PDB file of C-alpha atoms in Angstrom:
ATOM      1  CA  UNK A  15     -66.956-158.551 250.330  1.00 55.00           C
ATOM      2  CA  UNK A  16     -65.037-158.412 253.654  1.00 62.00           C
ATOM      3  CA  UNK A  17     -63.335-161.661 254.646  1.00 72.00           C
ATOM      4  CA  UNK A  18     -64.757-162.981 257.368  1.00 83.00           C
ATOM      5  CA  UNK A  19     -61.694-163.659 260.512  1.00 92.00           C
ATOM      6  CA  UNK A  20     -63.077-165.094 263.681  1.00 95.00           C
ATOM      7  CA  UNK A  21     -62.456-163.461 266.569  1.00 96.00           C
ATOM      8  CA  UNK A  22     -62.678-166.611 269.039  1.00 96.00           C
ATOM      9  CA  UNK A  23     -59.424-167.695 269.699  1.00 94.00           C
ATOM     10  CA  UNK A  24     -58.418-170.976 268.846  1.00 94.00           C
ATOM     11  CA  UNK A  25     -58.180-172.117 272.056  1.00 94.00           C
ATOM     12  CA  UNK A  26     -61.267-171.164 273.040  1.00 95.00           C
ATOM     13  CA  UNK A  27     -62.672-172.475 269.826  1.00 95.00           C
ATOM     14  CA  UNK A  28     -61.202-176.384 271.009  1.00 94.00           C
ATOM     15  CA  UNK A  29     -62.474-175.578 274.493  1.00 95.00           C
ATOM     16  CA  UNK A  30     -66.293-174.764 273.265  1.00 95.00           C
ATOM     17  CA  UNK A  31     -66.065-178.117 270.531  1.00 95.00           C
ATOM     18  CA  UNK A  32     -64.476-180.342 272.946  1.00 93.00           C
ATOM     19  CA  UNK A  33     -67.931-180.249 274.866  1.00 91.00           C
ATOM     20  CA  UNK A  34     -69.767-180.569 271.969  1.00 93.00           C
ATOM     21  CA  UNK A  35     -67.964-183.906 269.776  1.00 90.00           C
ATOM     22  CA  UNK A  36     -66.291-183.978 266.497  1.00 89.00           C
ATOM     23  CA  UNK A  37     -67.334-180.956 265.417  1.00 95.00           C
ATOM     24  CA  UNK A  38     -65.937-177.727 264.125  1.00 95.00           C
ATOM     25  CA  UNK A  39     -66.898-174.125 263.814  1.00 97.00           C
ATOM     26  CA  UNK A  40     -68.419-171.488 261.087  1.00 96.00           C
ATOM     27  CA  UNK A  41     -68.370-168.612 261.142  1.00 98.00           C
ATOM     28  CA  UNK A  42     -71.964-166.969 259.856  1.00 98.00           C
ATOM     29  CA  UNK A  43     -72.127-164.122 261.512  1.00 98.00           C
ATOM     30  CA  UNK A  44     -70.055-160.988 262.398  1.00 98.00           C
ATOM     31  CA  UNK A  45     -71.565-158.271 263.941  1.00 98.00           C
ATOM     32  CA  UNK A  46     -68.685-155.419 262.976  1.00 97.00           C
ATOM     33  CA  UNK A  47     -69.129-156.496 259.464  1.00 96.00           C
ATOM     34  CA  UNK A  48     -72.489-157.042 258.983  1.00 97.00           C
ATOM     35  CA  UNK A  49     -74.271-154.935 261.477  1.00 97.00           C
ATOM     36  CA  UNK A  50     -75.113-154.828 264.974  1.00 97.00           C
ATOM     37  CA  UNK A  51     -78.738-155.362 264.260  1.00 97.00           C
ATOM     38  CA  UNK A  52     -81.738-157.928 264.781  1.00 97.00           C
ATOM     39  CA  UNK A  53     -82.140-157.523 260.782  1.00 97.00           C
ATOM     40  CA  UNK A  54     -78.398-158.642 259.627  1.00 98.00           C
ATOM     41  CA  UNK A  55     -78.223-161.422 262.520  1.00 98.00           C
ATOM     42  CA  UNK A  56     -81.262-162.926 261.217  1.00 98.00           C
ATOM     43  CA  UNK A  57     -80.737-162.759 257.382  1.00 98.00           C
ATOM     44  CA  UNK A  58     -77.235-164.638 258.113  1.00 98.00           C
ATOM     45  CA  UNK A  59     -78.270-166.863 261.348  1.00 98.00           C
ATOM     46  CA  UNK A  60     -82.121-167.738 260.584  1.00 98.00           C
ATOM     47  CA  UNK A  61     -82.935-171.769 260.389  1.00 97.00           C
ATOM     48  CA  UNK A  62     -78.934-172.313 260.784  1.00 96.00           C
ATOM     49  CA  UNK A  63     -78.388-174.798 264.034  1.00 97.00           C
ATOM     50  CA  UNK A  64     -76.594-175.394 265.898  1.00 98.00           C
ATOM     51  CA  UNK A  65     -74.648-172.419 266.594  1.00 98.00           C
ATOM     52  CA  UNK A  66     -72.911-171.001 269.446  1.00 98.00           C
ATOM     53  CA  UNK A  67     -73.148-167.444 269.410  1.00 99.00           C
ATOM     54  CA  UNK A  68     -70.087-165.127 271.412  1.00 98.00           C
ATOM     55  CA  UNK A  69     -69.776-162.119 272.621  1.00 98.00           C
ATOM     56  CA  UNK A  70     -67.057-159.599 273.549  1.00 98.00           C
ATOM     57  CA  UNK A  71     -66.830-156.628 275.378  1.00 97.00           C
ATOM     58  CA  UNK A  72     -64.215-153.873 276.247  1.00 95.00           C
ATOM     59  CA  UNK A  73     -63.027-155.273 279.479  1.00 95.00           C
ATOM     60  CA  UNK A  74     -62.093-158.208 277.704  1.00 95.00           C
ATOM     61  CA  UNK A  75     -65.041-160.814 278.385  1.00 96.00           C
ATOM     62  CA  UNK A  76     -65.827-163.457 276.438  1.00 98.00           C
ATOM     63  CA  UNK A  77     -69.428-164.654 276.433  1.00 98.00           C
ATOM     64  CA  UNK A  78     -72.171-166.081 274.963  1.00 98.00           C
ATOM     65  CA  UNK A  79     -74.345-169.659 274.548  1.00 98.00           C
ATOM     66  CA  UNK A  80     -75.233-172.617 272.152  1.00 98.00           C
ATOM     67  CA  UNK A  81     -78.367-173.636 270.827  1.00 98.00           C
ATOM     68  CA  UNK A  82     -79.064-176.460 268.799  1.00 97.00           C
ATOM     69  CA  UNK A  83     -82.147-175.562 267.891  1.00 98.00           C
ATOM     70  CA  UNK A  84     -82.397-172.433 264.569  1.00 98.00           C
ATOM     71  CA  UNK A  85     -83.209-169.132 264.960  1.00 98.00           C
ATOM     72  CA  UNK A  86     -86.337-167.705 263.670  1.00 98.00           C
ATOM     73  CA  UNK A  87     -88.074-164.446 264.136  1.00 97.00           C
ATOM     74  CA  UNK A  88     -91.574-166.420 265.405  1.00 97.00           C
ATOM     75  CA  UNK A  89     -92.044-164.262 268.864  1.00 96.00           C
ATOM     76  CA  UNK A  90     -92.237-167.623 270.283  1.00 98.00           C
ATOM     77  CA  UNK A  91     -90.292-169.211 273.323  1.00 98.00           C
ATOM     78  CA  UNK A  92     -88.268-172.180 271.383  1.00 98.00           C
ATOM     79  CA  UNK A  93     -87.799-175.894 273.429  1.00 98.00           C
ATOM     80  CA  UNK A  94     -83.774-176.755 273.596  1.00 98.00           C
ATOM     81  CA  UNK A  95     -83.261-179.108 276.327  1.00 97.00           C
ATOM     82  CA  UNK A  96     -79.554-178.846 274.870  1.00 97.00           C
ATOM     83  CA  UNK A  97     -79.073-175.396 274.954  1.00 98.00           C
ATOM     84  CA  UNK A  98     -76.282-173.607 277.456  1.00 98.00           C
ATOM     85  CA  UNK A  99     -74.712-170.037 277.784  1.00 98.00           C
ATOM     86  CA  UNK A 100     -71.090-169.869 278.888  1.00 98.00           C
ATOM     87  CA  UNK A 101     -68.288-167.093 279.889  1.00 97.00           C
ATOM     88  CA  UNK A 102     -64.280-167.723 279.696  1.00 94.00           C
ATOM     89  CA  UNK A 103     -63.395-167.217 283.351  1.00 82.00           C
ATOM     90  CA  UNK A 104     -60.185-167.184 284.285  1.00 77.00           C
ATOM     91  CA  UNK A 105     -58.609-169.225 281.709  1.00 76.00           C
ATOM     92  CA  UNK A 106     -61.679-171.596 282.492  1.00 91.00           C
ATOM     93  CA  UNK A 107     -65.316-172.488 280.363  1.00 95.00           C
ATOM     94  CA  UNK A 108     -68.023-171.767 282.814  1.00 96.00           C
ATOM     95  CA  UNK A 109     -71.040-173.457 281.306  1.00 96.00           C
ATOM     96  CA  UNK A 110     -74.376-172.780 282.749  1.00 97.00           C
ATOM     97  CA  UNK A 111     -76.924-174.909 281.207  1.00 97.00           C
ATOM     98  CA  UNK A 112     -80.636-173.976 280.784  1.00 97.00           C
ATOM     99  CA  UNK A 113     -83.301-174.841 284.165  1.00 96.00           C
ATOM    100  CA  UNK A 114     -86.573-174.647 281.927  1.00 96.00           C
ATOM    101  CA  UNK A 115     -85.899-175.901 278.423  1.00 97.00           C
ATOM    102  CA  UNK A 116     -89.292-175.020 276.924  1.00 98.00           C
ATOM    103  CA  UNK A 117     -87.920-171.288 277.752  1.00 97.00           C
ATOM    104  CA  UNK A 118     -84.569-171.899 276.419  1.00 98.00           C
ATOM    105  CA  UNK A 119     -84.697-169.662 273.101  1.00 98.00           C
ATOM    106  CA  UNK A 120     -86.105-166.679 272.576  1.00 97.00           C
ATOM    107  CA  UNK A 121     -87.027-165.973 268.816  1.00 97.00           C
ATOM    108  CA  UNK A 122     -87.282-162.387 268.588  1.00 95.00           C
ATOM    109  CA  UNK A 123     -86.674-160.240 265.417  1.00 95.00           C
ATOM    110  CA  UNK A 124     -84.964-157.053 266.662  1.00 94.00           C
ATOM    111  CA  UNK A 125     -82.627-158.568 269.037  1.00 96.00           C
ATOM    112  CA  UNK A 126     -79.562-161.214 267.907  1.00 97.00           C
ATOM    113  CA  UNK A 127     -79.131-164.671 269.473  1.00 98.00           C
ATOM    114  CA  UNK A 128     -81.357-164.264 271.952  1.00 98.00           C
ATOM    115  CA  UNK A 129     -81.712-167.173 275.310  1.00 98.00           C
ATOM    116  CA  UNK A 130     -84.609-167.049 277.219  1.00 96.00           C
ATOM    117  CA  UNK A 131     -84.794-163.499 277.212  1.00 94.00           C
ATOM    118  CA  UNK A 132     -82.130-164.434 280.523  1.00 95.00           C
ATOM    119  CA  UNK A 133     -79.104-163.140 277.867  1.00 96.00           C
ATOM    120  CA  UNK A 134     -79.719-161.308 274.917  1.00 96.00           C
ATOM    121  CA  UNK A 135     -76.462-160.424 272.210  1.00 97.00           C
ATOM    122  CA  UNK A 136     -77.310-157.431 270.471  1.00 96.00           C
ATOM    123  CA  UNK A 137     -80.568-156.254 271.908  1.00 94.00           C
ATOM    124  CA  UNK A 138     -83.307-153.606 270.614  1.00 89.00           C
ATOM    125  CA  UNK A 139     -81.079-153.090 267.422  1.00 90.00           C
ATOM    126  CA  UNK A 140     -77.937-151.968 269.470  1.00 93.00           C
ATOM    127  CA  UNK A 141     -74.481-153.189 270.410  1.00 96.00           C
ATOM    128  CA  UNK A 142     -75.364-154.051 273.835  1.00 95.00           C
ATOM    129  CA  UNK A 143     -76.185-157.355 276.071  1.00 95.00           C
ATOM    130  CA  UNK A 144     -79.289-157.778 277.773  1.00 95.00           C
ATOM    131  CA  UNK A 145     -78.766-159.881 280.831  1.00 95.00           C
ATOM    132  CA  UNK A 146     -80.888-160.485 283.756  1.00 92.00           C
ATOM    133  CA  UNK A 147     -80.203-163.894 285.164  1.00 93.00           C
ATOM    134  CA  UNK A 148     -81.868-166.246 287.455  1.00 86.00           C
ATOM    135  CA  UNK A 149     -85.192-167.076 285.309  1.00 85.00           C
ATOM    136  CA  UNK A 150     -83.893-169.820 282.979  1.00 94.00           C
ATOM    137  CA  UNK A 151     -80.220-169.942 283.298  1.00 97.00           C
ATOM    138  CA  UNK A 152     -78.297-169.037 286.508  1.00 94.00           C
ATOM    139  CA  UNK A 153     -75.064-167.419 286.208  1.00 95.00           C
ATOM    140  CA  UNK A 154     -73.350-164.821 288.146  1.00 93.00           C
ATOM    141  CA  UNK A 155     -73.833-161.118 285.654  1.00 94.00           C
ATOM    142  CA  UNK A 156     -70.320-159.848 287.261  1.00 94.00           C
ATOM    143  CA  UNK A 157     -68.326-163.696 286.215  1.00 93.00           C
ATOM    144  CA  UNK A 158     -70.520-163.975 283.487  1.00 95.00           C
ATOM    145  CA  UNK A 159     -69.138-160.271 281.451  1.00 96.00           C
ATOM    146  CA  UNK A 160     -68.323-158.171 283.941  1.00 95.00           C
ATOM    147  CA  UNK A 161     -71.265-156.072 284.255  1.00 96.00           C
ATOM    148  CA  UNK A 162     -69.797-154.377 280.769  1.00 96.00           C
ATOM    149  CA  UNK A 163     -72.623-154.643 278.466  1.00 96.00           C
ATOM    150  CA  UNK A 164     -71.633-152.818 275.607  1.00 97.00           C
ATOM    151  CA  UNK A 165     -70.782-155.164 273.182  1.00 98.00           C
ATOM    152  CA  UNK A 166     -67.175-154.434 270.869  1.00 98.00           C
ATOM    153  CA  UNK A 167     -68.427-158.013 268.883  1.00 98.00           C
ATOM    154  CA  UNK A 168     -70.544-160.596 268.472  1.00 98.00           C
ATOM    155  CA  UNK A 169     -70.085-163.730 266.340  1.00 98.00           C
ATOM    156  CA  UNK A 170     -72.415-166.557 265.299  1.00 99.00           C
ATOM    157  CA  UNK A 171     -70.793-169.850 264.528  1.00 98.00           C
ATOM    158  CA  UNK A 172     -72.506-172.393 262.575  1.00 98.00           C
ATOM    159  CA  UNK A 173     -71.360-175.870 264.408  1.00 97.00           C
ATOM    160  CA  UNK A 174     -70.828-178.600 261.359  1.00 95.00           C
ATOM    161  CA  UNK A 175     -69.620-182.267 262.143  1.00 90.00           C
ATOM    162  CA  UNK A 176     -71.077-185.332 264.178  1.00 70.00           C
ATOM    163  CA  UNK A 177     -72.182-183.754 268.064  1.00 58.00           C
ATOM    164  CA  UNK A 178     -71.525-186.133 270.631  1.00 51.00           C
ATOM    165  CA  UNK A 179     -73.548-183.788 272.895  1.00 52.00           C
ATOM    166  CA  UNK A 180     -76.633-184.762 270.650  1.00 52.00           C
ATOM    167  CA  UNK A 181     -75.748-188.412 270.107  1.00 51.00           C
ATOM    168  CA  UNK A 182     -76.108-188.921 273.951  1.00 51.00           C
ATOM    169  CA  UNK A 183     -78.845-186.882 274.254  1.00 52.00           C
ATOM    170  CA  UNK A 184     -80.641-188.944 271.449  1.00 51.00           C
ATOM    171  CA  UNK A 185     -79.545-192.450 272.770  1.00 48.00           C
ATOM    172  CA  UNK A 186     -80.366-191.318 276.579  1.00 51.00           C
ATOM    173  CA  UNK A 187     -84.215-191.009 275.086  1.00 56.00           C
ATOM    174  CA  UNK A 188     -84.263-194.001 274.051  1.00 53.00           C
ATOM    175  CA  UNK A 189     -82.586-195.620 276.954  1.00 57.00           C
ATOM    176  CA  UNK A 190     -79.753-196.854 275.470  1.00 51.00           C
ATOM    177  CA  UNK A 191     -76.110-196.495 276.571  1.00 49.00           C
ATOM    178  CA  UNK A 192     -74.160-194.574 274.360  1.00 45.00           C
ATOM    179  CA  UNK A 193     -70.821-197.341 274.481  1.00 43.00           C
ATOM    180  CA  UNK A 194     -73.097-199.554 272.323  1.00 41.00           C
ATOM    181  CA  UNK A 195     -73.292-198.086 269.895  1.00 38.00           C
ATOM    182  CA  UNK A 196     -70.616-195.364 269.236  1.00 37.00           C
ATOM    183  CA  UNK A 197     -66.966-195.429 270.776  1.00 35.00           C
ATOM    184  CA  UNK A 198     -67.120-191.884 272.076  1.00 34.00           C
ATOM    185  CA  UNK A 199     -66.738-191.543 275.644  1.00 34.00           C
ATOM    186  CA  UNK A 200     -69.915-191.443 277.348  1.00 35.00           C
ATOM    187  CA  UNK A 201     -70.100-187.846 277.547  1.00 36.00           C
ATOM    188  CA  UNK A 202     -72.945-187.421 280.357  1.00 34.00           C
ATOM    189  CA  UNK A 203     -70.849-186.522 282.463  1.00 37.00           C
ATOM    190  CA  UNK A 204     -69.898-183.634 281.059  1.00 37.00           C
ATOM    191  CA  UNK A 205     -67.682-181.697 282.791  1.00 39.00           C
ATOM    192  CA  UNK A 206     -68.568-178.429 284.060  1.00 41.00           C
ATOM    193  CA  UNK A 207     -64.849-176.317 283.681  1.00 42.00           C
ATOM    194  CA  UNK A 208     -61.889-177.281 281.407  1.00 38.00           C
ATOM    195  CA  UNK A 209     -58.375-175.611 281.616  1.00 40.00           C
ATOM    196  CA  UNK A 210     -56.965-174.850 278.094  1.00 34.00           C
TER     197      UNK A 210
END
């Protein structure tokens, strides 16, 4: 059995958990190891959450989105008013959160981690991205991977530990403020870019 290294760099690792709390990541899935295909994603990924799923091309982009909702292989648009794809730009996380959250996951069984059908990793069984944005997340295709869409990698990471991201988003629904009941920063106002 291959040993599984990530590929996400550690910076970029503290840069993708710094949005989302105390948490740390997983690694469940690598694509170069075990297979560039909807079938291998799933048996690894399926009814694992959340996860932030990356991928890389040959120009050097890295790319990809979170979900805190599992993957399945239902057909079926999933609701994840917490979900978010993202691109390391310039040194800089660009996070482009989803517009229509009952669109926001895509659970398909021939494609990998797949979000709103806006930015699919591994798609149709082959080491490629589909992306067409503008429907449920808005994001620039050029900033977003450079218009490269063959993929070199992808990676699933499971995300383990107390989310901050979901604490808020939990106490916000019930109308409560998040400083009475946890000492995290209130992390609402999340920021959009951080330098690493």
């Amino acid at each position: 059995m291959a040993t599984l290294n990530p590929l996400l760099s550690r910076n970029h690792q503290r840069t993708i958990c710094s949005q989302l709390g105390n948490v740390k990541l997983k690694l469940l899935y690598k694509a170069s190891i075990h297979g560039f295909t909807g079938a291998a994603f799933h048996q690894r990924c399926d009814n694992q959450a959340p996860t932030v799923s990356v991928g890389y091309n040959a120009s050097g982009y890295v790319f990809g989105g979170y979900a805190s909702q599992p993957f399945s292989q239902t057909g079926q648009y999933v609701n994840d008013n917490q979900a978010f794809v993202f691109s390391f730009t310039g040194g800089k996380l660009q996070k482009y959160p989803c517009t229509n959250a009952p669109n926001a996951l895509l659970m398909e069984g021939n494609s990998g981690p797949n979000f709103g059908n806006v930015i699919i990793l591994i798609h149709g069984n082959q080491p490629v991205t589909y992306s067409t944005p503008g429907n449920y997340y808005n994001f620039n295709a050029a900033e977003m991977h450079g218009n490269d869409l063959k993929l070199t990698e992808c990676e699933v990471y499971q995300v383990e530990g107390e989310s901050s991201l979901m604490l808020c988003i939990q106490l916000w629904e019930k109308n409560e403020e998040p400083s009475a009941l946890s000492p995290i920063e209130n992390l609402l106002d999340i920021p959009q870019n951080i330098d690493f």
